[in-house]
PDB file of C-alpha atoms in Angstrom:
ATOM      1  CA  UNK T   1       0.000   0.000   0.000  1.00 50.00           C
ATOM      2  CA  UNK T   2       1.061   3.539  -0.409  1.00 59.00           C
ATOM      3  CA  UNK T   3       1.543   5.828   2.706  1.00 74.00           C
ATOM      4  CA  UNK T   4      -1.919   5.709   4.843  1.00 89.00           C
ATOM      5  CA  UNK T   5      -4.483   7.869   3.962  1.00 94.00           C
ATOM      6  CA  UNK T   6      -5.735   7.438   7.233  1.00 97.00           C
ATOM      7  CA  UNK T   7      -5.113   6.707  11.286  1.00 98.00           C
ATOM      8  CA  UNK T   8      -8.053   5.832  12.814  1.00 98.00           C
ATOM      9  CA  UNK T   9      -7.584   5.738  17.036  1.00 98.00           C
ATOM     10  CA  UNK T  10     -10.322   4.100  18.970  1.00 98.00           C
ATOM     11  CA  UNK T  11     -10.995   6.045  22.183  1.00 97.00           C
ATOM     12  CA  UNK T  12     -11.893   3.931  25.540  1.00 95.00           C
ATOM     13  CA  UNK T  13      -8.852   1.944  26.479  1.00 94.00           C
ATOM     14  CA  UNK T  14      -6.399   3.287  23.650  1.00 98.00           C
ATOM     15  CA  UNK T  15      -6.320   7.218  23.901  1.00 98.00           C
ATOM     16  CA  UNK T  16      -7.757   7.351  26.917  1.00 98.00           C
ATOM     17  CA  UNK T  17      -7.316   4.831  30.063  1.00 96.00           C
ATOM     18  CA  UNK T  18     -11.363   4.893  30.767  1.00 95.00           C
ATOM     19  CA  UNK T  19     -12.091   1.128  29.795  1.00 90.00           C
ATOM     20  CA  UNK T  20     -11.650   0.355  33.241  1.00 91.00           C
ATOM     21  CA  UNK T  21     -13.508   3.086  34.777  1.00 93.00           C
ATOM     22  CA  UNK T  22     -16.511   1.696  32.966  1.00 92.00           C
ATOM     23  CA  UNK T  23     -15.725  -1.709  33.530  1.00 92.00           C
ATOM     24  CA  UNK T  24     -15.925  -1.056  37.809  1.00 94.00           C
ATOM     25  CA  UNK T  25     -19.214   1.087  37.664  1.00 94.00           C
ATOM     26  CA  UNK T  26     -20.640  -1.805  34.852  1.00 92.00           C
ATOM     27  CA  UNK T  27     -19.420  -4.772  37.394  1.00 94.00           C
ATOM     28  CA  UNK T  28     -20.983  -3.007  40.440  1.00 94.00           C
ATOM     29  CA  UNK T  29     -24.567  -2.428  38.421  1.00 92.00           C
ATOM     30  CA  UNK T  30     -24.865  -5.391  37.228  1.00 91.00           C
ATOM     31  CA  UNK T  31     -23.826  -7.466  40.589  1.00 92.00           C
ATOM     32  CA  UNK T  32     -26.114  -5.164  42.374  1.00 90.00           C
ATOM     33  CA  UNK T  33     -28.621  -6.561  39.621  1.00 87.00           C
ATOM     34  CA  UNK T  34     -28.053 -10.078  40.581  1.00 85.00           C
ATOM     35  CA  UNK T  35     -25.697 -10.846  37.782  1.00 87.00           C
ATOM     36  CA  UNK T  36     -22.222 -11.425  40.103  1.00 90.00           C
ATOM     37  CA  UNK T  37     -19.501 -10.224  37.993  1.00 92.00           C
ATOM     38  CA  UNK T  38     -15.875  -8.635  38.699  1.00 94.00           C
ATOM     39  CA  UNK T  39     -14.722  -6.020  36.516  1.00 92.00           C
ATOM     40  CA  UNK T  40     -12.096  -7.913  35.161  1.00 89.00           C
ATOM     41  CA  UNK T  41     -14.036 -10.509  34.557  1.00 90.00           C
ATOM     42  CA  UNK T  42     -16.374  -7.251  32.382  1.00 91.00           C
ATOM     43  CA  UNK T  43     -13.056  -5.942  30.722  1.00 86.00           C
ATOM     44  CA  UNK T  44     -11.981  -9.438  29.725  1.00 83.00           C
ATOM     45  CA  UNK T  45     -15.399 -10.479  27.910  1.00 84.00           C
ATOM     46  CA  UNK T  46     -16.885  -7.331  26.718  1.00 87.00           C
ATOM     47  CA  UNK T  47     -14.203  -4.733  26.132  1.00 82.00           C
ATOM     48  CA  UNK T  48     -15.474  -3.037  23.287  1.00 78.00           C
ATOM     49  CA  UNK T  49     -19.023  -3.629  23.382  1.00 86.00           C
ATOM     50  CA  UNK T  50     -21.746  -1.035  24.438  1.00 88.00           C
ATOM     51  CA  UNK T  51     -23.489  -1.276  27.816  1.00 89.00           C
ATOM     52  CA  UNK T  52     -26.594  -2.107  25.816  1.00 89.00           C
ATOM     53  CA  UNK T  53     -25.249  -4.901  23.976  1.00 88.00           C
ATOM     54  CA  UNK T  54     -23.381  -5.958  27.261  1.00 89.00           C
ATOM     55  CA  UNK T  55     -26.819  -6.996  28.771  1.00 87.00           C
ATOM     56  CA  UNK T  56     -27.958  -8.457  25.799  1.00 86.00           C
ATOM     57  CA  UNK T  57     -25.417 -11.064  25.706  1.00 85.00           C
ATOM     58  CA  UNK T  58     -25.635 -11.584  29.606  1.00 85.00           C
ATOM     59  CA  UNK T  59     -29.398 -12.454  29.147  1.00 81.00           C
ATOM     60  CA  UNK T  60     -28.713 -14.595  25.704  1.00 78.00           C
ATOM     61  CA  UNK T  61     -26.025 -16.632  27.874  1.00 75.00           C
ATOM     62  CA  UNK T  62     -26.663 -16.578  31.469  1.00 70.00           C
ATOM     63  CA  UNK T  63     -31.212 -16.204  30.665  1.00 66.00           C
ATOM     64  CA  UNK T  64     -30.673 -13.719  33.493  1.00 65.00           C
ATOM     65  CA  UNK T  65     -33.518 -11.072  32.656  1.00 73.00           C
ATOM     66  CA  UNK T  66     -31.999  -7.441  33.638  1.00 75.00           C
ATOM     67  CA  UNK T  67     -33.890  -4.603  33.371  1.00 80.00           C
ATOM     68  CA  UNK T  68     -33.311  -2.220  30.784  1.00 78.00           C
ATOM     69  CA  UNK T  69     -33.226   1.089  33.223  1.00 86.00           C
ATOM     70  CA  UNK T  70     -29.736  -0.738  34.334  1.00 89.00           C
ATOM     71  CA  UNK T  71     -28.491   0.902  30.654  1.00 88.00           C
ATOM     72  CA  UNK T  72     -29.820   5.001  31.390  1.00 90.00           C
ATOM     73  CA  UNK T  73     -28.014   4.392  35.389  1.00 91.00           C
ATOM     74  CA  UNK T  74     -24.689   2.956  34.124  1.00 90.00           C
ATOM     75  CA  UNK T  75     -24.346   5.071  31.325  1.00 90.00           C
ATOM     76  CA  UNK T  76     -24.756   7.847  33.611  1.00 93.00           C
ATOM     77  CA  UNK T  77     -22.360   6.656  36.536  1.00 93.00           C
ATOM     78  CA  UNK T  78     -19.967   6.039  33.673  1.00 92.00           C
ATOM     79  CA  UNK T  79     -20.152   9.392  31.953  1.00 92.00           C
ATOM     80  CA  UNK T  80     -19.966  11.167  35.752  1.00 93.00           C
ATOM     81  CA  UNK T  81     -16.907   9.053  36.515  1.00 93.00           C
ATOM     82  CA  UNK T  82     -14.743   9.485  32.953  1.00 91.00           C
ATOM     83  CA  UNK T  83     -15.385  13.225  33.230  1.00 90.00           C
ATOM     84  CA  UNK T  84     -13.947  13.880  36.287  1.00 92.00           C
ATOM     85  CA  UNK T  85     -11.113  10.346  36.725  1.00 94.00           C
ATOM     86  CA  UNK T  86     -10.193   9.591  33.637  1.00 96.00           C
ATOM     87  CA  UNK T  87      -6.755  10.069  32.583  1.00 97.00           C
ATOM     88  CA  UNK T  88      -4.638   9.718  29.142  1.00 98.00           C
ATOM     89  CA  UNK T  89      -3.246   6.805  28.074  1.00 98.00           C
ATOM     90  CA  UNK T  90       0.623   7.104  28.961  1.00 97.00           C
ATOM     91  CA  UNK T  91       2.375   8.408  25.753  1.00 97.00           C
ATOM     92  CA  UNK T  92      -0.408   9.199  23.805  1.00 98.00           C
ATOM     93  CA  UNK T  93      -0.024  12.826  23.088  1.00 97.00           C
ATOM     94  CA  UNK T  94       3.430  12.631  22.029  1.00 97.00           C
ATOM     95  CA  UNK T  95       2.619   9.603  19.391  1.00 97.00           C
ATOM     96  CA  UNK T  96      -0.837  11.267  18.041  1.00 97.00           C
ATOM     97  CA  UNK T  97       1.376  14.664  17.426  1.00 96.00           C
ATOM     98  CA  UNK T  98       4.355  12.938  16.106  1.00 95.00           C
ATOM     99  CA  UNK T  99       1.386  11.078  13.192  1.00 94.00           C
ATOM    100  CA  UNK T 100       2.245  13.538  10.028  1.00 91.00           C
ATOM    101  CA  UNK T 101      -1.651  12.129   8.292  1.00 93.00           C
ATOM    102  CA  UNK T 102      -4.812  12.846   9.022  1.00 96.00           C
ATOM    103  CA  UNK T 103      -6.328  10.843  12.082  1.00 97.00           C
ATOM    104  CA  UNK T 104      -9.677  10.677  13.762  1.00 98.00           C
ATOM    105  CA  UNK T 105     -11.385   8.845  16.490  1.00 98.00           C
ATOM    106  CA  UNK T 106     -13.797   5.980  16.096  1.00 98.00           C
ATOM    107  CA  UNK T 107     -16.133   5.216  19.144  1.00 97.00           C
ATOM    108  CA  UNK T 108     -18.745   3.280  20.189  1.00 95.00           C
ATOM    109  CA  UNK T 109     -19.453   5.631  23.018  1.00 93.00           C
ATOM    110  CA  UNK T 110     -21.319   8.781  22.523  1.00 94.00           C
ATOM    111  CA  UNK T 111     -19.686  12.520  20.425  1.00 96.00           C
ATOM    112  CA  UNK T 112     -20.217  14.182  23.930  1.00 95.00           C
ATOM    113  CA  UNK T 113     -18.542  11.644  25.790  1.00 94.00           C
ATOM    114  CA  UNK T 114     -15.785  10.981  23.776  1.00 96.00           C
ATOM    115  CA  UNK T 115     -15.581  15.096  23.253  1.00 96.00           C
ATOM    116  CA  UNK T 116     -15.339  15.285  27.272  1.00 95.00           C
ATOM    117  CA  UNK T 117     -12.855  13.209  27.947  1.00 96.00           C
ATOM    118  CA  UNK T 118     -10.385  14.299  25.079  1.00 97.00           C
ATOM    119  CA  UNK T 119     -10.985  17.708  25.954  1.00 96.00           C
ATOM    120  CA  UNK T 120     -10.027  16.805  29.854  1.00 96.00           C
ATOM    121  CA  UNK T 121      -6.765  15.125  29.121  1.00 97.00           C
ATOM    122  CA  UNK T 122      -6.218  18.025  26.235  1.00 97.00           C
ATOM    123  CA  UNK T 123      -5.895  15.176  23.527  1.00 98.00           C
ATOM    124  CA  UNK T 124      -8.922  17.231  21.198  1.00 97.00           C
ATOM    125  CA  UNK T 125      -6.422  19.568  19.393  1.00 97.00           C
ATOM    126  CA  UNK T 126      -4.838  16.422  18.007  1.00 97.00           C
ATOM    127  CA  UNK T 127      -7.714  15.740  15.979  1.00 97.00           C
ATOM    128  CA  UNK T 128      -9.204  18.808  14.726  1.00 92.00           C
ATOM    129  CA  UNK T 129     -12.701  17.887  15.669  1.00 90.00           C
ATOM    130  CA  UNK T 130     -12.715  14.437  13.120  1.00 98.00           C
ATOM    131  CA  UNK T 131     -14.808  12.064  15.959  1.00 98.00           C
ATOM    132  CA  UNK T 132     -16.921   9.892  14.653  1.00 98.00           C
ATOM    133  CA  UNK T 133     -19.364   8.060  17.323  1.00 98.00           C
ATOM    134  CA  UNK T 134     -21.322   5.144  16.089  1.00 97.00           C
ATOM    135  CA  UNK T 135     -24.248   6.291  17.212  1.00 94.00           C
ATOM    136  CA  UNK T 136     -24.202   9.160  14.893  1.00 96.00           C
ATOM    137  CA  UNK T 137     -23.656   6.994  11.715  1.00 97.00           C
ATOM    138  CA  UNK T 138     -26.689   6.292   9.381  1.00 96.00           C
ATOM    139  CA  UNK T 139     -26.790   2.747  11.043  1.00 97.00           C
ATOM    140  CA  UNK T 140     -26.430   3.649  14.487  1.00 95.00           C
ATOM    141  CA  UNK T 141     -24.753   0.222  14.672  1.00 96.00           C
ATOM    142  CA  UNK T 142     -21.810  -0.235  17.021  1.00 94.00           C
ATOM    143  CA  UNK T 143     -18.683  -1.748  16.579  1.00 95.00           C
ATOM    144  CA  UNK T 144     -18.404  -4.748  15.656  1.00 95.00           C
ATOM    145  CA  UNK T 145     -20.140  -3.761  13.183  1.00 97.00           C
ATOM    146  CA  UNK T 146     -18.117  -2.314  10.405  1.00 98.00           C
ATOM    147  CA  UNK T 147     -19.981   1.167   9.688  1.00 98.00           C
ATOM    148  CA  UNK T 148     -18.139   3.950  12.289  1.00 98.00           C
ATOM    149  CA  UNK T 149     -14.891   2.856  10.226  1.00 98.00           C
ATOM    150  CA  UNK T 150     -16.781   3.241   7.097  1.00 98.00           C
ATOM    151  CA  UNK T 151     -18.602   6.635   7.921  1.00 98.00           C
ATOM    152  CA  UNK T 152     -15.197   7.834   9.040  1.00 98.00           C
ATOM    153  CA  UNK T 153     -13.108   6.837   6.153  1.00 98.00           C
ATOM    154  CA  UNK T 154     -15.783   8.514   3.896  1.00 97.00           C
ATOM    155  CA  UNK T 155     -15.804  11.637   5.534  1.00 97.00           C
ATOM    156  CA  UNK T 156     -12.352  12.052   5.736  1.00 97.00           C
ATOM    157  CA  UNK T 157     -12.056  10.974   1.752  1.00 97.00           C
ATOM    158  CA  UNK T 158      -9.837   8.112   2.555  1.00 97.00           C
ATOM    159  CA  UNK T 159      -9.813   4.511   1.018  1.00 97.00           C
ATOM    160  CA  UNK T 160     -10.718   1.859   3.721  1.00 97.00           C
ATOM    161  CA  UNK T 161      -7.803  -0.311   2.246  1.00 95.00           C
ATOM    162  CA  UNK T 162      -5.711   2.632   3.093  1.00 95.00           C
ATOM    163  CA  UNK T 163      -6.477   3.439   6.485  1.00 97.00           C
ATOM    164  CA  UNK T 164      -4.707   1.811  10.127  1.00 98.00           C
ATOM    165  CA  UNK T 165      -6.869   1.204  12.733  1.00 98.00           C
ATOM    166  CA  UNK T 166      -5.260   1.272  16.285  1.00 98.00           C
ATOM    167  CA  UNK T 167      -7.571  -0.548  18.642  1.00 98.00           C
ATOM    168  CA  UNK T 168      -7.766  -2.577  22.570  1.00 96.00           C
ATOM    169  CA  UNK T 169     -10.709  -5.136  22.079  1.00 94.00           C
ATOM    170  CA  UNK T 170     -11.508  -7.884  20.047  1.00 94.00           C
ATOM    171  CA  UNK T 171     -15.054  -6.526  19.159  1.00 93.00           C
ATOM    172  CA  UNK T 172     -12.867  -3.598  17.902  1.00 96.00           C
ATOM    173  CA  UNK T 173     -10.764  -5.116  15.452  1.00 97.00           C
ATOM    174  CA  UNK T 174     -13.614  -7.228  14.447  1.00 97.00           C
ATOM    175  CA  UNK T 175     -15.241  -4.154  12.637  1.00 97.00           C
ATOM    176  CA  UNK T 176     -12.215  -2.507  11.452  1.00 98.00           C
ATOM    177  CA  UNK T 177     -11.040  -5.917   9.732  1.00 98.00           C
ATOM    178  CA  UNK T 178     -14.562  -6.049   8.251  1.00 98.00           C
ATOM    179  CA  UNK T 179     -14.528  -2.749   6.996  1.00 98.00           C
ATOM    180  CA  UNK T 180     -11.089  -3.778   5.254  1.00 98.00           C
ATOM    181  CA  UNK T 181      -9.051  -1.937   7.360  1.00 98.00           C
ATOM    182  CA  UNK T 182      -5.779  -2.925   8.666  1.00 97.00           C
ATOM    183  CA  UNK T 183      -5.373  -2.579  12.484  1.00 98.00           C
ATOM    184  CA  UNK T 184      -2.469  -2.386  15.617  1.00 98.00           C
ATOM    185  CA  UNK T 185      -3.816  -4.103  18.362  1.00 98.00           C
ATOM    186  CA  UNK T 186      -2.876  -2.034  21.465  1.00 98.00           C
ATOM    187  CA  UNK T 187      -2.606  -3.372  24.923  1.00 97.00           C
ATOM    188  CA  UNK T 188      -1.541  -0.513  27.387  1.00 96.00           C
ATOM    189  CA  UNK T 189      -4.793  -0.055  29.086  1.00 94.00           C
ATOM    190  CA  UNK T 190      -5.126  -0.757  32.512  1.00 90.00           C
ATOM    191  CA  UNK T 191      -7.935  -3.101  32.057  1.00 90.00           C
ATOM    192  CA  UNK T 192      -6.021  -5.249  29.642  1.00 91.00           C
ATOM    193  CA  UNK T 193      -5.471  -9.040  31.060  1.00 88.00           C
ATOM    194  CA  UNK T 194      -2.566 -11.845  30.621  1.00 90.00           C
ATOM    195  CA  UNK T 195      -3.247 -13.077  26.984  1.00 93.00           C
ATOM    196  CA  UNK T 196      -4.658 -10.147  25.394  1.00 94.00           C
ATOM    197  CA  UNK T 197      -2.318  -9.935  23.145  1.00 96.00           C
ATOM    198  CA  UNK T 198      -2.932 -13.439  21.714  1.00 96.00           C
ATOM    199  CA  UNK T 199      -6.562 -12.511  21.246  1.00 95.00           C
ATOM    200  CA  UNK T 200      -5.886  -9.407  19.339  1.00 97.00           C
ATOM    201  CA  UNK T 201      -3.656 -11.293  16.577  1.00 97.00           C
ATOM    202  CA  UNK T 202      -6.233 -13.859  16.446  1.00 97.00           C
ATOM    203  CA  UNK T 203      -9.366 -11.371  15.888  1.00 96.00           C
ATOM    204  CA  UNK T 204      -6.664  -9.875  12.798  1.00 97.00           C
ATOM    205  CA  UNK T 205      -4.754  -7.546  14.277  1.00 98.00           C
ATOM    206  CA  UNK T 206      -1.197  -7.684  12.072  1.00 97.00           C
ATOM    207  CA  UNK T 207       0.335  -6.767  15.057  1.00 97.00           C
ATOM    208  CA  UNK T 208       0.113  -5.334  18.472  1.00 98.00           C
ATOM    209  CA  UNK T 209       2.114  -2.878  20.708  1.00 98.00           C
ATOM    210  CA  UNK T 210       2.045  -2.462  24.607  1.00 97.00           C
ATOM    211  CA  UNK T 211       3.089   1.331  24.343  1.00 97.00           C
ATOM    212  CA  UNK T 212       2.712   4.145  22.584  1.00 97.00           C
ATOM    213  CA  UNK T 213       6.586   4.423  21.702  1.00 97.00           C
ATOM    214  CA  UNK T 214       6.666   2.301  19.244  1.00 97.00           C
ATOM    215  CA  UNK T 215       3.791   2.803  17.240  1.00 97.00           C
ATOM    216  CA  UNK T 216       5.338   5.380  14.477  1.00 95.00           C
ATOM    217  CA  UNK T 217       7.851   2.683  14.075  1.00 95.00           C
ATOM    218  CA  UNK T 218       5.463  -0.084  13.789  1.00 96.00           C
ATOM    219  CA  UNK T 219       3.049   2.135  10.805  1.00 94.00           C
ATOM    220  CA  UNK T 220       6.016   2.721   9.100  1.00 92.00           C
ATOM    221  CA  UNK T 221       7.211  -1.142   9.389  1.00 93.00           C
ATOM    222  CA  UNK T 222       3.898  -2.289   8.478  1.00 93.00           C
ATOM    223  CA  UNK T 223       3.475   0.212   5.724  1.00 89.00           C
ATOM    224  CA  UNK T 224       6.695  -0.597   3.841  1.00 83.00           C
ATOM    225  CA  UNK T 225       6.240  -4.222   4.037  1.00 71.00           C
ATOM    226  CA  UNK T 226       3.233  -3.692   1.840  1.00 61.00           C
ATOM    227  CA  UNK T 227       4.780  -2.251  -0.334  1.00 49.00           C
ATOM    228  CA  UNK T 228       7.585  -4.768  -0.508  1.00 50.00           C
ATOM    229  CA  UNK T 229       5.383  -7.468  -0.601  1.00 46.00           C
TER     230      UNK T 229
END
């Protein structure tokens, strides 16, 4: 391939280090709910995932009915918790700044959210406003659906063959890989467990870094083996 066209950055767990703020307020909801779960235990099986969908897989597997008001109180807890704790993933600004191509963030949490939190660990400027939450896509379908990656790469007039996708969960890469993307698995979030790693290469990440340090190495690696190839 050519230089990118594109770096796309997922948000929770890669830019900033909120995955496990959510993943403590989730746990404590839904135990309080009757569903006993640690938040490592969350992290480990639904990184990546919305609240929403969260719950519908806990009632698919476990036929544990949970009602849906659990979704409006832990959404809530969650945004009231990022805003004021959550912090920047260690390394981040220097990387994003040191990216000469366009970039953007692609969440599955909401513009506001994602807005709030890169505005409180002053990550924002980086990105010249390009965030692209997938619930303001046509398809207001989350990741792992494909379409946030899509809708981004179309707004930003970039190929999807030509764009990087750096992302922490398996649901993640899932929808980047489908939207023909390539994609850096990252694992430098505090929620991140023994064996991620393995799990990111086997969802289709081509590779996957622990810290930020190395990832303008690792584009340009990846890039010019593509071309060699």
């Amino acid at each position: 391939m050519p230089a990118p066209e594109l770096v796309i950055f997922d948000c929770d767990g890669v830019l900033v280090d909120s995955e496990i703020i959510a993943s403590r307020v989730e746990a404590r909801v839904l135990t309080e709910a009757g569903f006993e779960i640690t938040p490592e235990e969350l992290a480990s099986r639904y990184a990546g995932l919305t609240f929403k969908d969260i719950l519908l897989s806990i009632e698919e597997n476990a036929e544990a009915p949970l009602q849906a008001t659990l979704i409006d109180r832990a959404e809530s807890e969650v945004d009231r918790k990022v805003r004021k704790d959550v912090k920047a993933i260690d390394g981040v600004h220097e990387a994003v700044a040191r990216i000469p191509l366009p970039k953007c963030v692609c969440s599955n949490s909401s513009h506001d959210r994602v807005e709030a939190m890169l505005t409180r660990t002053q990550l924002l400027p980086l990105f010249n406003g390009h965030i692209y939450s997938a619930l303001e896509t046509p398809t207001r379908q989350p990741k792992p659906a494909p379409d946030v990656f899509l809708y981004a790469a179309e707004k930003m007039g970039a190929k999807p063959e030509d764009c990087f996708v750096i992302e922490d969960s398996v649901h993640g890469i899932a929808g980047a890989r489908a939207a023909g993307m390539r994609v850096i698995g990252f694992t430098g979030g505090s929620h991140i467990q023994p064996g991620h790693a393995d799990l990111l290469m086997e969802a289709g990440a081509e590779t996957v870094i622990h810290r930020f340090q190395d990832l303008i190495a690792v584009l340009a690696a990846l890039t010019e083996w593509a071309e060699d190839a």
